[in-house]
Coordinates of C-alpha atoms in Angstrom, one line a residue:
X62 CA -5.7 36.9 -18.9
X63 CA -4.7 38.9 -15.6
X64 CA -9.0 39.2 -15.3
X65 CA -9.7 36.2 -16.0
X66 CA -7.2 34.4 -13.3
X67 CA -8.8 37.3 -10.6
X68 CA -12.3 35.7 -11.8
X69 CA -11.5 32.6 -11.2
X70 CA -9.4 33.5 -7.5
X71 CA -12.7 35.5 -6.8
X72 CA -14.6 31.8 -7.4
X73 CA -12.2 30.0 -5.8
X74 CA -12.8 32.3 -2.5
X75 CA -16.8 31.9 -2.7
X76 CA -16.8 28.5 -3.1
X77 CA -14.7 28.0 0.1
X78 CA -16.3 30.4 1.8
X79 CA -19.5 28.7 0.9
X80 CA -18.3 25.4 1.4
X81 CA -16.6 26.3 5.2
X82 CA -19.6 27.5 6.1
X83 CA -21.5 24.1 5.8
X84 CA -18.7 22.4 7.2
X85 CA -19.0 24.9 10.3
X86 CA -23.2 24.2 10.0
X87 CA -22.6 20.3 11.0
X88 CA -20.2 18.2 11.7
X89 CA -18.6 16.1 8.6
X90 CA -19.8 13.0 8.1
X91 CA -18.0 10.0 9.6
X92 CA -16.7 7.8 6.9
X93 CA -18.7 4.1 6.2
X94 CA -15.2 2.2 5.3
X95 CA -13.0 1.2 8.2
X96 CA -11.2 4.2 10.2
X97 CA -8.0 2.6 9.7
X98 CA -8.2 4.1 6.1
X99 CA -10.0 7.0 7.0
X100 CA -9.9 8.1 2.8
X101 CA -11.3 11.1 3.5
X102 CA -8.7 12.3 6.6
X103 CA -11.5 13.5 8.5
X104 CA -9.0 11.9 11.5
X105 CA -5.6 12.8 12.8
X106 CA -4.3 16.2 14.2
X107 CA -4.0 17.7 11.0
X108 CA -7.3 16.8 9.6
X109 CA -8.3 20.1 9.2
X110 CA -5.4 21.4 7.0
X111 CA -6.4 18.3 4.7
X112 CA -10.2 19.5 4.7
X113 CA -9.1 23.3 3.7
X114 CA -6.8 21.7 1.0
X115 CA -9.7 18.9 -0.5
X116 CA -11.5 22.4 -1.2
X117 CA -9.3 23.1 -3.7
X118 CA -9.0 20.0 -5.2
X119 CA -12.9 19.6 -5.6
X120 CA -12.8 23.5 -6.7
X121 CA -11.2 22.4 -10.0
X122 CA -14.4 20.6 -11.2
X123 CA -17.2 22.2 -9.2
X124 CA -16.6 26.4 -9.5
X125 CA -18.6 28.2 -11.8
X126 CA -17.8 27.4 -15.7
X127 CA -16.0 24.1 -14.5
X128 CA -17.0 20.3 -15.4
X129 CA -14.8 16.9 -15.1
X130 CA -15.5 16.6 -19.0
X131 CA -13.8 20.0 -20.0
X132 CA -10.2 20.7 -19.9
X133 CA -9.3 23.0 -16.9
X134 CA -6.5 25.6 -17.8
X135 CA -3.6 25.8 -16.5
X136 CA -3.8 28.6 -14.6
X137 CA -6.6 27.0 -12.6
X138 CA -4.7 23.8 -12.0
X139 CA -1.8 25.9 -10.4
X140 CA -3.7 28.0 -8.3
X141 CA -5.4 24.8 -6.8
X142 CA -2.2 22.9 -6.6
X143 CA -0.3 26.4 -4.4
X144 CA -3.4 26.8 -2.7
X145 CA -3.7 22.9 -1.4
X146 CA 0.1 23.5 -0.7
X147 CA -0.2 26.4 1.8
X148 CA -2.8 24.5 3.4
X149 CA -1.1 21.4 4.3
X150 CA 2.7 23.3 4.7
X151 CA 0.4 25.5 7.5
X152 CA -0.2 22.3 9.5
X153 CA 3.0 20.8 8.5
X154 CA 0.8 17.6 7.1
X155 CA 3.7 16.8 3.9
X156 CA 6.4 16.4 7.8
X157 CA 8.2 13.5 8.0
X158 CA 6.4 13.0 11.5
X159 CA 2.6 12.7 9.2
X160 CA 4.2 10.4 6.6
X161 CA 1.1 7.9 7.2
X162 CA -1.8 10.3 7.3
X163 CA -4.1 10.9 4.4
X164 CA -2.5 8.4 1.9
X165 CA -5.5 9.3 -0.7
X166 CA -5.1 13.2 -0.3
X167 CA -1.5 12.7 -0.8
X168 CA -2.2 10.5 -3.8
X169 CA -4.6 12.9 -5.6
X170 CA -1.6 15.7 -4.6
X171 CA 0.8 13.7 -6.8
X172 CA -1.8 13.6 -9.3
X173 CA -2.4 17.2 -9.4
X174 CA 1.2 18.2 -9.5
X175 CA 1.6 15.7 -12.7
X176 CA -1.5 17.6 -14.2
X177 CA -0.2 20.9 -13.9
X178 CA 3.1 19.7 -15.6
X179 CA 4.3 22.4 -18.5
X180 CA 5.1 19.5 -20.9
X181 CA 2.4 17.2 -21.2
X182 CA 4.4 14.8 -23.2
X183 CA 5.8 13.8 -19.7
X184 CA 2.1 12.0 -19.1
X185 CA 2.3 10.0 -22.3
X186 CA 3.3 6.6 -20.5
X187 CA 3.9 8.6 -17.0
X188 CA 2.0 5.4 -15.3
X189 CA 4.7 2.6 -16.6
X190 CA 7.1 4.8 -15.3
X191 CA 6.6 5.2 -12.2
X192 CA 5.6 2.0 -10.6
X193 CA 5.4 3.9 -6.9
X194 CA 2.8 6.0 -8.5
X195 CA 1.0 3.6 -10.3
X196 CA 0.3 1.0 -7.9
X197 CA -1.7 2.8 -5.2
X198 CA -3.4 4.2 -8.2
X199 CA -4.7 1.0 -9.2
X200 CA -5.3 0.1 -5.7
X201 CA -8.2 2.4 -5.4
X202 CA -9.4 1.7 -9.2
X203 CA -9.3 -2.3 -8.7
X204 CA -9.7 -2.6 -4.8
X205 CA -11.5 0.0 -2.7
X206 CA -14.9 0.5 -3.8
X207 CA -15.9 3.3 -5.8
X208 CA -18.8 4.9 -3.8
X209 CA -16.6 4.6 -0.2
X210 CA -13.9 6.9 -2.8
X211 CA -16.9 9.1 -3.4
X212 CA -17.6 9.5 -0.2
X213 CA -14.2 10.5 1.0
X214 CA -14.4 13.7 -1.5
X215 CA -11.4 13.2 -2.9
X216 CA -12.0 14.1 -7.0
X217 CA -9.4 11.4 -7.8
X218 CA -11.2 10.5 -11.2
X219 CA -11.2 14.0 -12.5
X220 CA -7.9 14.2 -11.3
X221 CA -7.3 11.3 -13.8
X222 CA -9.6 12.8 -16.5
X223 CA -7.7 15.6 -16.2
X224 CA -3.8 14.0 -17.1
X225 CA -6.0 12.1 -19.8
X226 CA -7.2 15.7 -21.3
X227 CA -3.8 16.8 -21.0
X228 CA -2.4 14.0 -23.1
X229 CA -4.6 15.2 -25.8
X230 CA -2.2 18.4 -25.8
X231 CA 0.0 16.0 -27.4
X232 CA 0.2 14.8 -30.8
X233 CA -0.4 11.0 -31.0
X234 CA -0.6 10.5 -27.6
X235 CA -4.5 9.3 -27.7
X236 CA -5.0 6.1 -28.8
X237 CA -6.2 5.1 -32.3
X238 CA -9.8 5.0 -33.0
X239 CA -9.0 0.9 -33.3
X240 CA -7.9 0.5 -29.7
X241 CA -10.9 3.2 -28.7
X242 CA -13.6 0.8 -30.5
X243 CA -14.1 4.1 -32.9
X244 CA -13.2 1.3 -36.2
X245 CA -16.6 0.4 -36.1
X246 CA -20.6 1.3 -36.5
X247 CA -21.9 0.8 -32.8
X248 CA -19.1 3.2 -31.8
X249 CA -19.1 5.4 -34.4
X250 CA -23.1 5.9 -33.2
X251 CA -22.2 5.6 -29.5
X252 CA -20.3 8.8 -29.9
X253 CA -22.7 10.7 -31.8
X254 CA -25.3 10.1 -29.3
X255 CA -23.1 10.3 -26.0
X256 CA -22.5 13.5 -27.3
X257 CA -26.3 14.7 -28.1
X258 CA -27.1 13.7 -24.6
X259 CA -24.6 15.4 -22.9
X260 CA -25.3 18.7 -25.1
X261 CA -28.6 18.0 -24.2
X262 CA -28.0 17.6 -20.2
X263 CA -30.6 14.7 -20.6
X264 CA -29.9 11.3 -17.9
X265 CA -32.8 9.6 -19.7
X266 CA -31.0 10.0 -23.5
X267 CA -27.3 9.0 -21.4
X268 CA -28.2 6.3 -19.8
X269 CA -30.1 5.4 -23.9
X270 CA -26.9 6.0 -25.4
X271 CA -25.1 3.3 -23.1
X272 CA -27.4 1.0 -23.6
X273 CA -27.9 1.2 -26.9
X274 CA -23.9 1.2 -28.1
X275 CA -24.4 -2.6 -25.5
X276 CA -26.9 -3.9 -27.4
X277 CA -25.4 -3.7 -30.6
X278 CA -22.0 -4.2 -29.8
X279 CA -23.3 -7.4 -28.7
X280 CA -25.3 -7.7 -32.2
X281 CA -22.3 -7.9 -34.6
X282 CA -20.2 -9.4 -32.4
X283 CA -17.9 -6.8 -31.4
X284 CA -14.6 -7.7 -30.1
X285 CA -12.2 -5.0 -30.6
X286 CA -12.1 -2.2 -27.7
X287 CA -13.4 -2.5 -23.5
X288 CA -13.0 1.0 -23.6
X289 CA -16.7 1.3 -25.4
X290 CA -17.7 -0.8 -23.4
X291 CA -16.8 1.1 -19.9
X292 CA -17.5 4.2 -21.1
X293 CA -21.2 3.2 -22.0
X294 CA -21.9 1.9 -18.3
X295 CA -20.4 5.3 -17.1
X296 CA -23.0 6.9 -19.1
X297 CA -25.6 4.5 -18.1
X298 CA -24.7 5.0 -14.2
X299 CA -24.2 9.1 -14.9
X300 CA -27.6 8.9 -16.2
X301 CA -29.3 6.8 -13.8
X302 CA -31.6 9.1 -11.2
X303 CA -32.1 5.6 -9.0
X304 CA -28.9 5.7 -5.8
X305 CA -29.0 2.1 -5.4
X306 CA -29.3 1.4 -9.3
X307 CA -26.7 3.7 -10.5
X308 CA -24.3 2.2 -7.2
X309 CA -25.3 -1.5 -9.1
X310 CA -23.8 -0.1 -12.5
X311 CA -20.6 1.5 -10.7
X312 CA -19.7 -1.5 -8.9
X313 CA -20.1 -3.7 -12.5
X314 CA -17.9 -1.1 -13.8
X315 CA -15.3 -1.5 -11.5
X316 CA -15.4 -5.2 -12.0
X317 CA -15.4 -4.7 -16.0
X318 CA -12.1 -2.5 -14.8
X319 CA -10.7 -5.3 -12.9
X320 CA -10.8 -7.0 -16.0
X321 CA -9.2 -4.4 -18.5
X322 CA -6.7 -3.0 -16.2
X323 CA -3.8 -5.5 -14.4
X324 CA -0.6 -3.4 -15.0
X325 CA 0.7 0.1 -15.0
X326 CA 1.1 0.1 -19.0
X327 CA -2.7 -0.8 -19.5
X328 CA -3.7 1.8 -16.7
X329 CA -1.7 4.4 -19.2
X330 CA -3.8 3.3 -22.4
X331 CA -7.1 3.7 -20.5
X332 CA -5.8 6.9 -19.8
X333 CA -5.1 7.7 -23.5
X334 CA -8.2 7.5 -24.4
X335 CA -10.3 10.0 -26.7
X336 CA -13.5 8.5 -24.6
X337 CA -14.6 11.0 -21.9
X338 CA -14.7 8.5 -19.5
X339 CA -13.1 9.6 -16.8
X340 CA -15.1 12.8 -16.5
X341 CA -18.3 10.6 -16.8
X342 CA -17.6 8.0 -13.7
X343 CA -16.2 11.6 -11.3
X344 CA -19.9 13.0 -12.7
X345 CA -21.7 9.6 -11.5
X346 CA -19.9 9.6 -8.3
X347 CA -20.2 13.1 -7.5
X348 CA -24.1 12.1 -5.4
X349 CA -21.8 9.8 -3.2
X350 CA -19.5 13.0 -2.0
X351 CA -19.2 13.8 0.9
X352 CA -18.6 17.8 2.1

């Protein structure tokens, strides 16, 4: 265990390293979305203790061995979570006096912390809970759009994949295969062929496998779950090579979201699902980020 967390500090370092050194080749990109949000805190005097800490963040899901559809361990969650820390304590960015900078770094820091948690039964209905959490959560699902998220860097969605992974630690915590849309054929096959493709690493058999579970769906009638439903256009935009296309399928996703998700108690059933949904819209996104 002892030389598998130096692998992984040894990963950690050479992505930075790699990462810093683009950063250093040309200057970041200035955001699209207004600079009164500034999502990805490229502004303010301590924008570049936020940049060092995003690293880690995005680390989680982009080192070696890593993927927003696997579980990261533990260990790996820590070390980005104390690593992000001593960035932002360096430039004292968590201060009183920087209380409104970087409201989306501080988000996904709240997020990580709940993912690192040693009980993961505390994230069983952790949204409905905590109201102060929840709602700038589903401010950026419902309300910002999803590529100007992407752009900012921050990995909020495999931040959430992540707690949704950790439920699974949990016994009954994921939802039944009734509330998943599992009940019935078209996502009994859906499931079998979402996960050939992504075995296969194949965009063309993805975005197939979306379509497909839609069109019949559709066929018998099928009423039951929107979780099918979203996680099939997250396949199809995952799976989609064409920018503007796959941005068409992301914003009719977060409109299908709008729909599905109004309060904090059905933001915590989406996030109990055995769908890997979550890992498949940070995946789709991931062409948007910026450095």
């Amino acid at each position: 265990q002892q030389q598998q967390q130096q692998y992984q500090q040894q990963q950690y370092q050479q992505y930075q390293q790699q990462q810093l050194m683009q950063q250093q080749a040309q200057a970041p990109p200035a955001p699209e979305q207004d600079e009164a949000l500034d999502l990805a805190c490229f502004a303010g005097p301590r924008a570049e203790g936020w940049a060092r800490a995003k690293l880690y963040f995005r680390a989680i899901f982009e080192t070696e061995g890593t993927s927003p559809l696997q579980m990261p361990s533990r260990e790996l969650l820590v070390a980005a979570l104390d690593g992000a820390m001593r960035e932002l304590k360096a430039v004292e960015a968590l201060s009183p006096q920087a209380a409104d900078e970087c409201g989306l770094g501080k988000l996904c820091l709240q997020l990580l912390s709940f993912a690192t948690i040693e009980d993961p039964s505390a994230l069983v209905q952790m949204f409905a809970g905590l109201e102060q959490l929840a709602s700038p959560v589903m401010t950026m699902l419902l309300d910002v759009p999803w590529v100007a998220t992407a752009q900012a860097g921050w990995p909020i969605f495999g931040l959430l994949g992540t707690i949704n992974m950790r439920k699974g630690q949990v016994s009954g915590a994921l939802n039944t295969i009734e509330v998943d849309g599992l009940n019935d054929v078209p996502g009994q096959a859906f499931q079998a062929e979402l996960a050939a493709a992504l075995q296969a690493a194949d965009g063309g058999i993805l975005m197939q496998a979306g379509q497909n579970y839609l069109a019949r769906a559709e066929a018998v009638g099928s009423q039951g779950s929107a979780l099918a439903p979203l996680t099939a256009l997250a396949a199809q935009a995952l799976g989609n090579p064409q920018p503007q296309e796959k941005i068409a399928i992301l914003q009719a996703l977060q409109n299908a979201f709008k729909q599905v998700i109004g309060t904090a108690g059905e933001l915590d059933v989406a996030l109990s699902t055995n769908w890997p949904m979550w890992g498949l819209i940070q995946l789709a996104l991931e062409p948007f980020a910026a450095a």
